[in-house]
Protein backbone atom coordinates (compact mmCIF):
# COMPACT_ATOMS: atom_id res chain seq x y z
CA UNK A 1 -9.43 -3.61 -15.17
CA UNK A 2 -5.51 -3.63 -15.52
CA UNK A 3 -3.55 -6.53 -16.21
CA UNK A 4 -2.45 -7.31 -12.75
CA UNK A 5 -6.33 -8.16 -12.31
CA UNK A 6 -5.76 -11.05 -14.14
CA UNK A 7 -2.78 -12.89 -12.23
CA UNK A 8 -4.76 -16.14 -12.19
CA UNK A 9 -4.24 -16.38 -15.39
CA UNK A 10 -0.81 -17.69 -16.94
CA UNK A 11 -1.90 -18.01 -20.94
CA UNK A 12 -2.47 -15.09 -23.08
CA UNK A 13 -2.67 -14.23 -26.80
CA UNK A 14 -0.97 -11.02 -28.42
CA UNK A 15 -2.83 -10.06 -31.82
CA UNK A 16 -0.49 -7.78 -33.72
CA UNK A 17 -0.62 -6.57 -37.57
CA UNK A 18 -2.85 -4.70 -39.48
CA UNK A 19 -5.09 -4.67 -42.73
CA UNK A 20 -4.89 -8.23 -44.18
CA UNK A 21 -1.59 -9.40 -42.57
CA UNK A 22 -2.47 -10.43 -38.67
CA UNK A 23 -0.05 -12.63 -36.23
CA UNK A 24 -1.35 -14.20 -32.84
CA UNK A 25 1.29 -14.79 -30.23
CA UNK A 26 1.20 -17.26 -27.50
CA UNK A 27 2.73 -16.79 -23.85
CA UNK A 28 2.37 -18.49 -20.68
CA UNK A 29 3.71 -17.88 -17.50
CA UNK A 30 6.02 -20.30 -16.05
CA UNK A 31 7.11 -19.65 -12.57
CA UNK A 32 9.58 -16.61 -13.07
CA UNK A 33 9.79 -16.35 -16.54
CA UNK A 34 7.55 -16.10 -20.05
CA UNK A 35 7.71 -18.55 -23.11
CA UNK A 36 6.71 -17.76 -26.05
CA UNK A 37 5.32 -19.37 -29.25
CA UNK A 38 3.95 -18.26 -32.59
CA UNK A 39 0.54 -19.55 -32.51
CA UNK A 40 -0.54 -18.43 -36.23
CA UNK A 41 -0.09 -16.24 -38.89
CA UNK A 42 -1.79 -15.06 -42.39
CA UNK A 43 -4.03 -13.04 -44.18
CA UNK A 44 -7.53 -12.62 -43.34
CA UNK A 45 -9.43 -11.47 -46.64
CA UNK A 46 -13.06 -11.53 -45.14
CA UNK A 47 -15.80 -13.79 -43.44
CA UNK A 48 -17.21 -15.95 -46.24
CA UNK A 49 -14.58 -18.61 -45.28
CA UNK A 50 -14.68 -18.36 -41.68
CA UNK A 51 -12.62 -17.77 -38.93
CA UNK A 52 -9.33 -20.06 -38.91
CA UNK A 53 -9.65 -22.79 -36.68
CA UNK A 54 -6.69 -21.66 -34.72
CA UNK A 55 -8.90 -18.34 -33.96
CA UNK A 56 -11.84 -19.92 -32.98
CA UNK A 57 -9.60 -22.04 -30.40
CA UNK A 58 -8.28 -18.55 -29.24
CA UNK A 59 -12.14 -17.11 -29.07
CA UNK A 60 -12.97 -20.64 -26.32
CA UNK A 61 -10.14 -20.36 -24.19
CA UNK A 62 -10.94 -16.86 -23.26
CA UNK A 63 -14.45 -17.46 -22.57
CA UNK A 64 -13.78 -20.27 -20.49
CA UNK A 65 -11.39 -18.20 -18.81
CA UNK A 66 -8.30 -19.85 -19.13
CA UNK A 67 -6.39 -17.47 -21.16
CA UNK A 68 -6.80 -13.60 -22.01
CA UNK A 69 -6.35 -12.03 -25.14
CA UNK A 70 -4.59 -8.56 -25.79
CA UNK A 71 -3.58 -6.24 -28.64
CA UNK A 72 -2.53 -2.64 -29.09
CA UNK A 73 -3.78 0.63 -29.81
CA UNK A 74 -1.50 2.32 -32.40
CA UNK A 75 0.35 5.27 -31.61
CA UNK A 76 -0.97 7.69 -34.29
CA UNK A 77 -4.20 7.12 -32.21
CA UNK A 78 -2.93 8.17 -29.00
CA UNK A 79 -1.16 10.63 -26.70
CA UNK A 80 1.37 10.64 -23.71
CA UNK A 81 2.10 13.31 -21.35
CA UNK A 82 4.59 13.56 -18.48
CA UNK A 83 2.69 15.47 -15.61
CA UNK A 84 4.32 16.93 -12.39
CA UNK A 85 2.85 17.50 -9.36
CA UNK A 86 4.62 19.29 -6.04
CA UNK A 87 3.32 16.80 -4.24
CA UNK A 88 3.19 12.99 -3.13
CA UNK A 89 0.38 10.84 -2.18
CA UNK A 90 -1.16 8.70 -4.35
CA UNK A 91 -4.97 9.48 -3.96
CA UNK A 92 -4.54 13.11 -3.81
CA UNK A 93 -2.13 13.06 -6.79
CA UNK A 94 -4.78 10.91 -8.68
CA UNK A 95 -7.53 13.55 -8.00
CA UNK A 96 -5.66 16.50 -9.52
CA UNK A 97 -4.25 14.45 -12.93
CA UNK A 98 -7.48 14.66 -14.98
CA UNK A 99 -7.37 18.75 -14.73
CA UNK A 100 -3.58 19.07 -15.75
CA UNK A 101 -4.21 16.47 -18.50
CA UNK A 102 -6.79 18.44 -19.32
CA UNK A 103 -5.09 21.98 -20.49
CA UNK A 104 -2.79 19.29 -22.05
CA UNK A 105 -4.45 18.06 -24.72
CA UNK A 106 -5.88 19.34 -27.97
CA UNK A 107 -9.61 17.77 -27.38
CA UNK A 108 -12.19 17.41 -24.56
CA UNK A 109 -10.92 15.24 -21.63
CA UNK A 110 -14.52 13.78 -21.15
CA UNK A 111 -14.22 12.88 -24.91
CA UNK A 112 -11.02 10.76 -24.16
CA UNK A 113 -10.39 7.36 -22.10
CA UNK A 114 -6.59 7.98 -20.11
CA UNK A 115 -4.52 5.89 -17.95
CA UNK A 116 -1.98 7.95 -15.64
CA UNK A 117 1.36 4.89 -15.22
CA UNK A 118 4.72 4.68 -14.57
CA UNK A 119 4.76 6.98 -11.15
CA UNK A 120 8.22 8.12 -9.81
CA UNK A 121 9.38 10.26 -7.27
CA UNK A 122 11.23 13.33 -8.94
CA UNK A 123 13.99 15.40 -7.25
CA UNK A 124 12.90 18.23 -5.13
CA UNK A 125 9.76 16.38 -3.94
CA UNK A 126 6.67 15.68 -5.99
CA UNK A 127 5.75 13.30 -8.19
CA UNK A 128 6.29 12.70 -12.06
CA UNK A 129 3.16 10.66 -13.63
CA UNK A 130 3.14 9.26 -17.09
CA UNK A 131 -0.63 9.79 -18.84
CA UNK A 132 -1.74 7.82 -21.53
CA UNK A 133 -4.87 8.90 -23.80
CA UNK A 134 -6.65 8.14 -26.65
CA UNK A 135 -10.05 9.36 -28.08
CA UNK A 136 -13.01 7.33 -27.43
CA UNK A 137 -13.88 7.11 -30.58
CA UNK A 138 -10.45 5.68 -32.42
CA UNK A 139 -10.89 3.26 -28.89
CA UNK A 140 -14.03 1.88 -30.15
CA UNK A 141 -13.26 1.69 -33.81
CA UNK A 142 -10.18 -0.15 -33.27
CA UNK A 143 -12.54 -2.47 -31.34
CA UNK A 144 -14.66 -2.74 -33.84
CA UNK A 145 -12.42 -3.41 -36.78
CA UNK A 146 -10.84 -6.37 -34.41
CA UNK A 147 -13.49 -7.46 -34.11
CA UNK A 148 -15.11 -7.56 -37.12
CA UNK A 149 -11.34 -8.69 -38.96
CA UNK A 150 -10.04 -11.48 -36.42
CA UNK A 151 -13.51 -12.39 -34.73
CA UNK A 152 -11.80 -11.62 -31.51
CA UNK A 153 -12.78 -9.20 -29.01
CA UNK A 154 -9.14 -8.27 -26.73
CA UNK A 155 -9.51 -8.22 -23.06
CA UNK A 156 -6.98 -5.50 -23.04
CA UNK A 157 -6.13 -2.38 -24.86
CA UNK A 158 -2.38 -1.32 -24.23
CA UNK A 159 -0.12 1.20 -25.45
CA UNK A 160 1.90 0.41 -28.79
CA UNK A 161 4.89 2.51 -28.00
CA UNK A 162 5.08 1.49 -24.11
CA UNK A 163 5.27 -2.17 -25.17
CA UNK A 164 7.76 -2.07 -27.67
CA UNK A 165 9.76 0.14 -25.15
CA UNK A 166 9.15 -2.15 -22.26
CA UNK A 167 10.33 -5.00 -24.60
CA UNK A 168 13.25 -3.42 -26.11
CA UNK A 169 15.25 -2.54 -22.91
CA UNK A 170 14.02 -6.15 -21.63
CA UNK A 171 15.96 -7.64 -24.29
CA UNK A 172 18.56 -4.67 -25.12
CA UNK A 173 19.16 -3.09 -21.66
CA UNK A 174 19.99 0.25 -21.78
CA UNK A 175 23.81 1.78 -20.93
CA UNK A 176 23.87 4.43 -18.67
CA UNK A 177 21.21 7.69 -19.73
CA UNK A 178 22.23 6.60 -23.41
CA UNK A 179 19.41 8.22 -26.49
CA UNK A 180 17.10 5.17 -27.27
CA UNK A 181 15.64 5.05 -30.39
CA UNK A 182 13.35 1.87 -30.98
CA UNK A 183 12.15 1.51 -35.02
CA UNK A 184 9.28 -0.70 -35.67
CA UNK A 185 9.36 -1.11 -39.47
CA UNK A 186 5.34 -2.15 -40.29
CA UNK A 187 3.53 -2.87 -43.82
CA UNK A 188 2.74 0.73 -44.25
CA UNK A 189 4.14 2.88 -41.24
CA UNK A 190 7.17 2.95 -38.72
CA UNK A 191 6.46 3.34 -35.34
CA UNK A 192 9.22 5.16 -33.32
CA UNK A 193 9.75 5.16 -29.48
CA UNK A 194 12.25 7.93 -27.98
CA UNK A 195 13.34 7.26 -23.98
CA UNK A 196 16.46 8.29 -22.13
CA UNK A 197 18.29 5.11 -20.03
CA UNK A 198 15.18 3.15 -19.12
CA UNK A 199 12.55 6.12 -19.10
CA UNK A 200 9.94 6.21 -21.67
CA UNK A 201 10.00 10.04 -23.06
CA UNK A 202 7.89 10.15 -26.36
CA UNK A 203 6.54 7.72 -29.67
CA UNK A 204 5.21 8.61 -32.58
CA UNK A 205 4.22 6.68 -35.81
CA UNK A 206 4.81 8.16 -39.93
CA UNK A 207 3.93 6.32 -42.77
CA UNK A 208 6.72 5.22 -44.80
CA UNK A 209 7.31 3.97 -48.69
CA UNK A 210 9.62 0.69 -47.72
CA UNK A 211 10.81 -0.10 -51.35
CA UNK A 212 14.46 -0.02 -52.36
CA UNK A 213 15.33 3.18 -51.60
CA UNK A 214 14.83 1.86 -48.03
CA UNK A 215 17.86 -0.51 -48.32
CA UNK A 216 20.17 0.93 -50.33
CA UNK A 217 23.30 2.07 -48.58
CA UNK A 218 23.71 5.75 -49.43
CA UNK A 219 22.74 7.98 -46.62
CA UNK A 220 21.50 11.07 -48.35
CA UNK A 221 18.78 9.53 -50.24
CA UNK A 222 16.06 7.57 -49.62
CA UNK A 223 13.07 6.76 -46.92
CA UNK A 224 15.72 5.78 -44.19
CA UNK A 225 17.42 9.45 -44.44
CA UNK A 226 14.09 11.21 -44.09
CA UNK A 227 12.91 8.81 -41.41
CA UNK A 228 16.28 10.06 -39.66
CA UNK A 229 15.60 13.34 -40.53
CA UNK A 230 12.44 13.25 -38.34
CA UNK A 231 13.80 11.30 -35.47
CA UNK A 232 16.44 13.71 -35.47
CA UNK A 233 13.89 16.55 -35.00
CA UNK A 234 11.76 14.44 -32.31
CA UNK A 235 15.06 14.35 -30.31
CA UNK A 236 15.73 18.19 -30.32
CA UNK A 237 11.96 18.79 -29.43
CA UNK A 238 12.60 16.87 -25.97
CA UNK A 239 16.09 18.37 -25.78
CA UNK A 240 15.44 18.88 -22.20
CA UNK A 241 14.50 14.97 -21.02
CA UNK A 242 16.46 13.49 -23.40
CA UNK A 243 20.21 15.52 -23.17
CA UNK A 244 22.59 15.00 -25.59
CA UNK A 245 24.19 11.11 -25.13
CA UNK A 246 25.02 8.97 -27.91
CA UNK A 247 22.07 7.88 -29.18
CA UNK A 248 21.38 4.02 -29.70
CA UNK A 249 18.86 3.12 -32.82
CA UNK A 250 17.25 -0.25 -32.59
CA UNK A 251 15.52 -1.52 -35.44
CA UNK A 252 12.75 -4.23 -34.74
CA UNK A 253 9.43 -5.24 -36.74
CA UNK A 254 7.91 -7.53 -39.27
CA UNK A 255 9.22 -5.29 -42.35
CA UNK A 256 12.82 -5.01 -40.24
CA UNK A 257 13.31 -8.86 -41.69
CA UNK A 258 15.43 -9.57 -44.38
CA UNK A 259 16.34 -5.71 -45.02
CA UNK A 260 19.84 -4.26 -45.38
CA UNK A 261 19.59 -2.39 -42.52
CA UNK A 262 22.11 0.10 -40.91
CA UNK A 263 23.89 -1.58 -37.91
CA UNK A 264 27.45 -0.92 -36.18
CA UNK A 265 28.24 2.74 -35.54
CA UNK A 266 27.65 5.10 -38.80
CA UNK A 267 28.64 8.72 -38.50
CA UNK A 268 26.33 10.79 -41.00
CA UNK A 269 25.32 14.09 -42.10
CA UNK A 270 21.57 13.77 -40.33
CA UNK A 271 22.81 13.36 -36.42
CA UNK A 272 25.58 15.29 -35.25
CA UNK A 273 27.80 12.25 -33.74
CA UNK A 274 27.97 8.54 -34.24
CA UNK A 275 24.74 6.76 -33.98
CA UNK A 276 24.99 2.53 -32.73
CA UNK A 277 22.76 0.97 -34.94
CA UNK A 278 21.57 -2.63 -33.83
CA UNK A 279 18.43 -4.97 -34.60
CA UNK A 280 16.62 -6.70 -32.28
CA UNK A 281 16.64 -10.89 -32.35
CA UNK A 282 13.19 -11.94 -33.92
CA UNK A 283 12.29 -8.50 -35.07
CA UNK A 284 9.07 -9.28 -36.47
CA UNK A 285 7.25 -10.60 -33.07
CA UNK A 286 8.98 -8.25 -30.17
CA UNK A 287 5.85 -5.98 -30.38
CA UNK A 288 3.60 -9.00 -29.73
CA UNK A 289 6.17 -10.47 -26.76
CA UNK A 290 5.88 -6.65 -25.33
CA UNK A 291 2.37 -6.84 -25.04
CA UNK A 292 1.94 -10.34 -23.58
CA UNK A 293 5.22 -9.72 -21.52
CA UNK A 294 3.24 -6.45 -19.77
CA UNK A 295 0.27 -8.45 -19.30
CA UNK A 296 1.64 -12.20 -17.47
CA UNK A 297 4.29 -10.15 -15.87
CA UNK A 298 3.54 -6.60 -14.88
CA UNK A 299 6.45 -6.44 -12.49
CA UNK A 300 9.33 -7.08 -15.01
CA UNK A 301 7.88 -5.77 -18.14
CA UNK A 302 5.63 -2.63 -16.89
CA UNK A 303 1.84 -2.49 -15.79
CA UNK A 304 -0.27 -3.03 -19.22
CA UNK A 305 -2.57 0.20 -20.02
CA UNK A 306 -6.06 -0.78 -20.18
CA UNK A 307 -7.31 1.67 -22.79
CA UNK A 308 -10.51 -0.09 -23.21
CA UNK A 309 -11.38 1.51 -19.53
CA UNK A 310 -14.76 1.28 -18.20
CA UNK A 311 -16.88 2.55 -21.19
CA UNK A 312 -16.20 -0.91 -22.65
CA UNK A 313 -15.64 -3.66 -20.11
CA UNK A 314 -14.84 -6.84 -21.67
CA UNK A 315 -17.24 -9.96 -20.89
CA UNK A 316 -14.44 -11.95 -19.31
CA UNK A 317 -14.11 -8.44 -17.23
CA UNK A 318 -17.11 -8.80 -16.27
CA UNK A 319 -17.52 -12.19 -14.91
CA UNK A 320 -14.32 -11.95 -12.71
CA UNK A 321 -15.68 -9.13 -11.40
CA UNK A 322 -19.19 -10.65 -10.88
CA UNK A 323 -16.99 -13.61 -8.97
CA UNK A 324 -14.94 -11.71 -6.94
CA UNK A 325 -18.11 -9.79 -5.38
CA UNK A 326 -19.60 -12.82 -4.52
CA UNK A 327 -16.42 -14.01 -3.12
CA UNK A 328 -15.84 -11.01 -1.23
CA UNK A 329 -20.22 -11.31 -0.31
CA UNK A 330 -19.46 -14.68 0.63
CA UNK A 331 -16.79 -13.93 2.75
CA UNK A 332 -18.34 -11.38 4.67
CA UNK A 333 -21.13 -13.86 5.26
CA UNK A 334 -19.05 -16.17 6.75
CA UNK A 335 -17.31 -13.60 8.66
CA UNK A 336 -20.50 -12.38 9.92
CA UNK A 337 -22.09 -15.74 10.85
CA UNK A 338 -18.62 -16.93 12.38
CA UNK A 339 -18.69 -13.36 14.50
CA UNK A 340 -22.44 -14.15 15.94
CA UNK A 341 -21.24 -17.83 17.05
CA UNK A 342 -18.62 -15.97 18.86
CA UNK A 343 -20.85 -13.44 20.29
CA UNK A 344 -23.13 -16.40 21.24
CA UNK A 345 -20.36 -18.63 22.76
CA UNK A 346 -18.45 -15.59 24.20
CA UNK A 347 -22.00 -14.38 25.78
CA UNK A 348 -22.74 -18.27 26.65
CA UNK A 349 -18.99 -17.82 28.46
CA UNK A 350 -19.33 -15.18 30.30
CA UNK A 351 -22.32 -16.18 32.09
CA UNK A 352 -20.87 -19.27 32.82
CA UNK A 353 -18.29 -17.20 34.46
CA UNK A 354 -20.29 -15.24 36.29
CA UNK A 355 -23.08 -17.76 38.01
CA UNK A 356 -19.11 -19.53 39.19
CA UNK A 357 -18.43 -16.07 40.44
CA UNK A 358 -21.27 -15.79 42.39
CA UNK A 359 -21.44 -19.55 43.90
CA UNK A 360 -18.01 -18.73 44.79
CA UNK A 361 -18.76 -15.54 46.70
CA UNK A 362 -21.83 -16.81 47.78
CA UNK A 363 -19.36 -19.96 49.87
CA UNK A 364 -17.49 -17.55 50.78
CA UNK A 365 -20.00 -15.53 52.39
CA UNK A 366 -21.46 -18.35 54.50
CA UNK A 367 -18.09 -19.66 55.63
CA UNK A 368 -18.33 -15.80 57.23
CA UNK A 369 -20.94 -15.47 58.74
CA UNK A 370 -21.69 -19.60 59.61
CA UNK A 371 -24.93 -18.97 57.89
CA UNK A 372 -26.83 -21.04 55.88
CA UNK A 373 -27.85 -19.01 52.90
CA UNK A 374 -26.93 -15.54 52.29
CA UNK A 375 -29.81 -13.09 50.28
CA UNK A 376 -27.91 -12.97 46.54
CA UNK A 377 -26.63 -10.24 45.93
CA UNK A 378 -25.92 -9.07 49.36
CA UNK A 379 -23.13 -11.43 50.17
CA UNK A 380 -20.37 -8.51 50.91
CA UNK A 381 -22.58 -6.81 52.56
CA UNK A 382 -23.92 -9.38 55.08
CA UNK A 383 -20.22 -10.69 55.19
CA UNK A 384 -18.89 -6.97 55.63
CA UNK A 385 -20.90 -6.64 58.67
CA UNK A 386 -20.41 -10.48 60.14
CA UNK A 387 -16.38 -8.94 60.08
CA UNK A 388 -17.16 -6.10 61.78
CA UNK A 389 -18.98 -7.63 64.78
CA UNK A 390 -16.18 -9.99 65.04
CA UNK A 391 -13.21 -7.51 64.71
CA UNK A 392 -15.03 -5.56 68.36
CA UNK A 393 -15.01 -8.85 69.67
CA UNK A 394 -11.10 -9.38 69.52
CA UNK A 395 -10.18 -5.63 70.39
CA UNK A 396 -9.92 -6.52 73.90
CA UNK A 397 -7.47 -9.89 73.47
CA UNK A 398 -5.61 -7.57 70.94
CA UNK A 399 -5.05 -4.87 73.49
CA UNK A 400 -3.41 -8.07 75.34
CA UNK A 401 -0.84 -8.88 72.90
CA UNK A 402 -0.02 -4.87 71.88
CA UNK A 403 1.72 -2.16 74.08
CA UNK A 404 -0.47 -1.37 76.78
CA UNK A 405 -1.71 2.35 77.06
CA UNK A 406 -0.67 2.77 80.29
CA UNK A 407 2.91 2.08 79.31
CA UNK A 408 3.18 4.95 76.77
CA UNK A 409 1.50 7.30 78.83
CA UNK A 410 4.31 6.72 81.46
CA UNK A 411 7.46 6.66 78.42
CA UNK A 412 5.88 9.77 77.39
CA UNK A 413 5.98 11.88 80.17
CA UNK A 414 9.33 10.36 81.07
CA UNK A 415 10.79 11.99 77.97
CA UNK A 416 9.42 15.18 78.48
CA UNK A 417 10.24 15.35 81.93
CA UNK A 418 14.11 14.24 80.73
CA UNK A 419 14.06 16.98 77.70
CA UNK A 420 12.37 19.60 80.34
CA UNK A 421 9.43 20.06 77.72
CA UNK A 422 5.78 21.06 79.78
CA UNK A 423 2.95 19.35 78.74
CA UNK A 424 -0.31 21.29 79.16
CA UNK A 425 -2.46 18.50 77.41
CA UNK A 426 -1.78 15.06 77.32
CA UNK A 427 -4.56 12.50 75.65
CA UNK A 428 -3.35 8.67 74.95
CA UNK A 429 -5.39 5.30 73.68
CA UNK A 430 -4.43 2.63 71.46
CA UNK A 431 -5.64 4.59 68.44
CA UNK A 432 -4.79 8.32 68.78
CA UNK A 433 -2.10 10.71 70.90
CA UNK A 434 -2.92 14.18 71.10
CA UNK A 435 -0.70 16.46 73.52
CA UNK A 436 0.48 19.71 73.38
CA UNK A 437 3.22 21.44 75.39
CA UNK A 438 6.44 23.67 75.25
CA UNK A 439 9.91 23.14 74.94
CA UNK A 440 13.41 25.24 74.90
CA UNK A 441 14.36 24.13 71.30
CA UNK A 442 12.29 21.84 68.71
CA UNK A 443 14.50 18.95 69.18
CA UNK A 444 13.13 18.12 72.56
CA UNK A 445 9.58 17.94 70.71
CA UNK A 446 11.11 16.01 68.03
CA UNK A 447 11.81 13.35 70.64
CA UNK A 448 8.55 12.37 71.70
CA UNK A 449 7.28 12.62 67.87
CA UNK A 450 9.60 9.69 67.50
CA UNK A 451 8.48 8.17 70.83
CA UNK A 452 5.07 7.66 69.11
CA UNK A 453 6.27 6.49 65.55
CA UNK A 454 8.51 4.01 67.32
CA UNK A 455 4.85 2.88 68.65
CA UNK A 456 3.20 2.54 65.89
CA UNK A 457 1.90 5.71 65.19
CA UNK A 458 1.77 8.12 62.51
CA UNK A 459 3.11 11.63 63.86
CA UNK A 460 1.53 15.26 62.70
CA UNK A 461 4.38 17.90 63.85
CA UNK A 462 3.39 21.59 64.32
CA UNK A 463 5.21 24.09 66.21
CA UNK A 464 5.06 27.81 66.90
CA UNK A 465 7.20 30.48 68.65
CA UNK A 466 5.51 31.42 72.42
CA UNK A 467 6.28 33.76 74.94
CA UNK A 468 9.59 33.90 76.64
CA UNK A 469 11.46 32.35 74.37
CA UNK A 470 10.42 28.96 74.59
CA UNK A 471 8.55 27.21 71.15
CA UNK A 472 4.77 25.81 71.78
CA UNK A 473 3.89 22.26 69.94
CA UNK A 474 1.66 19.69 68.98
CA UNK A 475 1.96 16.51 68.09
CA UNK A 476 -1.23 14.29 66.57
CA UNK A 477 -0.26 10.92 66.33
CA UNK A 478 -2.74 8.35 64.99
CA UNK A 479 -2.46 4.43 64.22
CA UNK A 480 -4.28 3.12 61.64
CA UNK A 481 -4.21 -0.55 62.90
């Protein structure tokens, strides 16, 4: 599960150190922002005198599920790779990842547990995808030894170097495509995080000898010169993401405290240009503030990794899961049962609907035909034919009230005696005109077409050169009413 699985919950412990030295952070969410509080600190030298109370409290508030607990696997124990793809899409981008990671690494990808973040659109087209890996086995060792050292189990795994760089340009924001260089000074290693601008590039991690050579001010001797030497060398291996801007070293950590570190701008013999030295404000807790930053608020700070992945789901994983099934069951109960009420009502509706339907045509029907009942379900019918009888009943009062037959045969035979057209057939009722004839020019045929659409009737011209000269024609005219 990733972190944003847990937006319910707005308390979570960071566990950050190492060997005997161990600090526990505490953040909660408060509306848009995170506050933090150091929550304890010390040395743990083994389980004959128990967990600290503080610890314990830690250990119940998880399993009641009000708070979540997360640490960080170190960055000697894992890998990150930039993949491209030509393409966008997230599903089918996500299906072709585990192959490129694949010739990408120097192990087994089945041995490994990977998270693919940070996607981004590159220029061109495609997509750029940022993979994070570790070994199953360093995975469940680091488990272990959290467990078996703070009595805690953490609900997630994240990335060491992608929190402290998530952190750092939180509190330090980058200018322009500037060289970031983010130090975290530990008991026995330094941690280093390279990035151009805002984008994560590369981290890795060295062990270190922090005595006084560390802090003494000459630049050609000492830890801090060879630490530089090897930054310096990280930076020309990613020549190509990183370019050649000023670069901008932050220093940050427990060991960072109290130490004569470089800051301002120092021009030495290690990098070829000025290099801005600055430290970060409460050094010694920005890893832990990175890692419960990522987890309460993924959107600001960066989506945590979970690198504990499913091989080892954490108990407090489990049971949210467990819930939100059932809610999701539950809910497509009462979806279901609220659908078959509606299929019930809806049926119970529309058969309401229809016996009104039929009383209605069934009234209807009787007012027709001044029966008393009608047979159901042959109401049209039996109506239908009650119309018909009493439509041949009125043809004779309409004939009354419409242009007498008579009266057309005479205008007829007027016009064509006017336009000197010869009617050889001549056939006229209140329904249909058929005639046919011949006339000097079409015109004079034309005239008694309109003669019946002024009528009432719809007119079918046809006409056809005849003998002598003179044009032959018939005209159909029929009236629909």
């Amino acid at each position: 599960m990733s972190a944003t699985e847990y937006q319910g919950i707005k308390e979570c412990f960071a566990l950050e150190g190492g060997g005997t030295r161990w600090r526990v952070l505490r953040a909660v969410r408060r509306r848009a922002a995170v506050q933090y509080g150091v929550w304890w600190e010390g040395s743990i030298s083994g389980a004959a005198g128990g967990l600290p109370a503080e610890l314990q409290e830690v250990v119940a508030r998880v399993a009641a599920g009000r708070a979540v607990t997360v640490a960080a696997l170190p960055i000697g124990t894992t890998l990150t790779r930039r993949l491209r793809v030509p393409f966008e899409g997230a599903g089918k981008v996500r299906r072709v990842l585990p192959s490129l990671l694949d010739v990408q690494v120097p192990f087994p990808i089945e041995e490994c547990v990977y998270v693919f973040t940070d996607e981004m659109k590159v220029a061109g087209g495609g997509m750029e995808v940022l993979a994070v890996l570790a070994r199953k086995q360093d995975v469940e060792r680091h488990l272990a030894d959290l467990r078996g050292r703070l009595g805690i189990d953490p609900v997630l795994l994240d990335h060491e170097g992608l929190a402290l760089w998530a952190q750092s340009i939180t509190e330090i924001p980058p200018e322009g495509e500037e060289i970031r260089v983010v130090v975290w000074l530990g008991e026995r290693a330094a941690s280093v995080v390279v990035g151009c601008g805002r984008k994560y590039v590369t981290a890795r991690c060295w062990q270190v000898t922090l005595d006084e050579t560390f802090t003494e001010g000459e630049e050609e001797s000492g830890a801090r010169v060879e630490l530089m030497r090897r930054v310096r060398r990280l930076i020309m291996a990613h020549a190509d993401e990183l370019g050649t801007g000023r670069v901008r070293w932050l220093w940050c950590g427990p060991e960072a405290v109290g130490r004569s570190l470089p800051q301002g701008t120092e021009s030495g013999a290690v990098f070829d240009g000025p290099v801005v030295f600055e430290t970060h404000d409460d050094p010694a807790w920005i890893l832990a503030r990175g890692l419960a930053g990522r987890m309460l608020r993924p959107q600001d700070y960066g989506k945590a990794c979970d690198l504990r992945g499913e091989a080892w789901p954490h108990p407090l994983a489990l049971r949210r899961r467990r819930g939100r099934r059932m809610r999701t069951a539950a809910a497509y109960l009462v979806a279901g049962a609220l659908m078959c009420g509606m299929n019930v009502a809806w049926r119970a509706g529309v058969h309401g609907k229809e016996m009104q339907l039929a009383d209605a045509i069934g009234d209807c029907a009787r007012r027709i035909t001044g029966m008393g009942s009608v047979p159901y379900g042959q109401e049209v019918l039996v109506a239908g034919r009650a119309m018909e009888k009493r439509r041949r009943r009125l043809d004779p009062f309409l004939m009354l009230q419409e242009r007498p037959v008579e009266r057309l045969l005479a205008e007829l035979t007027a016009e064509a005696e006017r336009s000197g057209a010869e009617l050889v057939s001549l056939h006229v009722s209140r329904r249909e005109v058929d005639m046919e004839g011949s006339c000097a020019r079409s015109e004079e045929a034309r005239r008694l077409a309109r003669k019946l659409e002024k009528a009432g009737y719809e007119t079918v011209f046809h006409t056809v050169a005849g003998r002598g000269g003179r044009i032959s024609f018939t005209i159909k005219g029929i009236r629909s009413k």
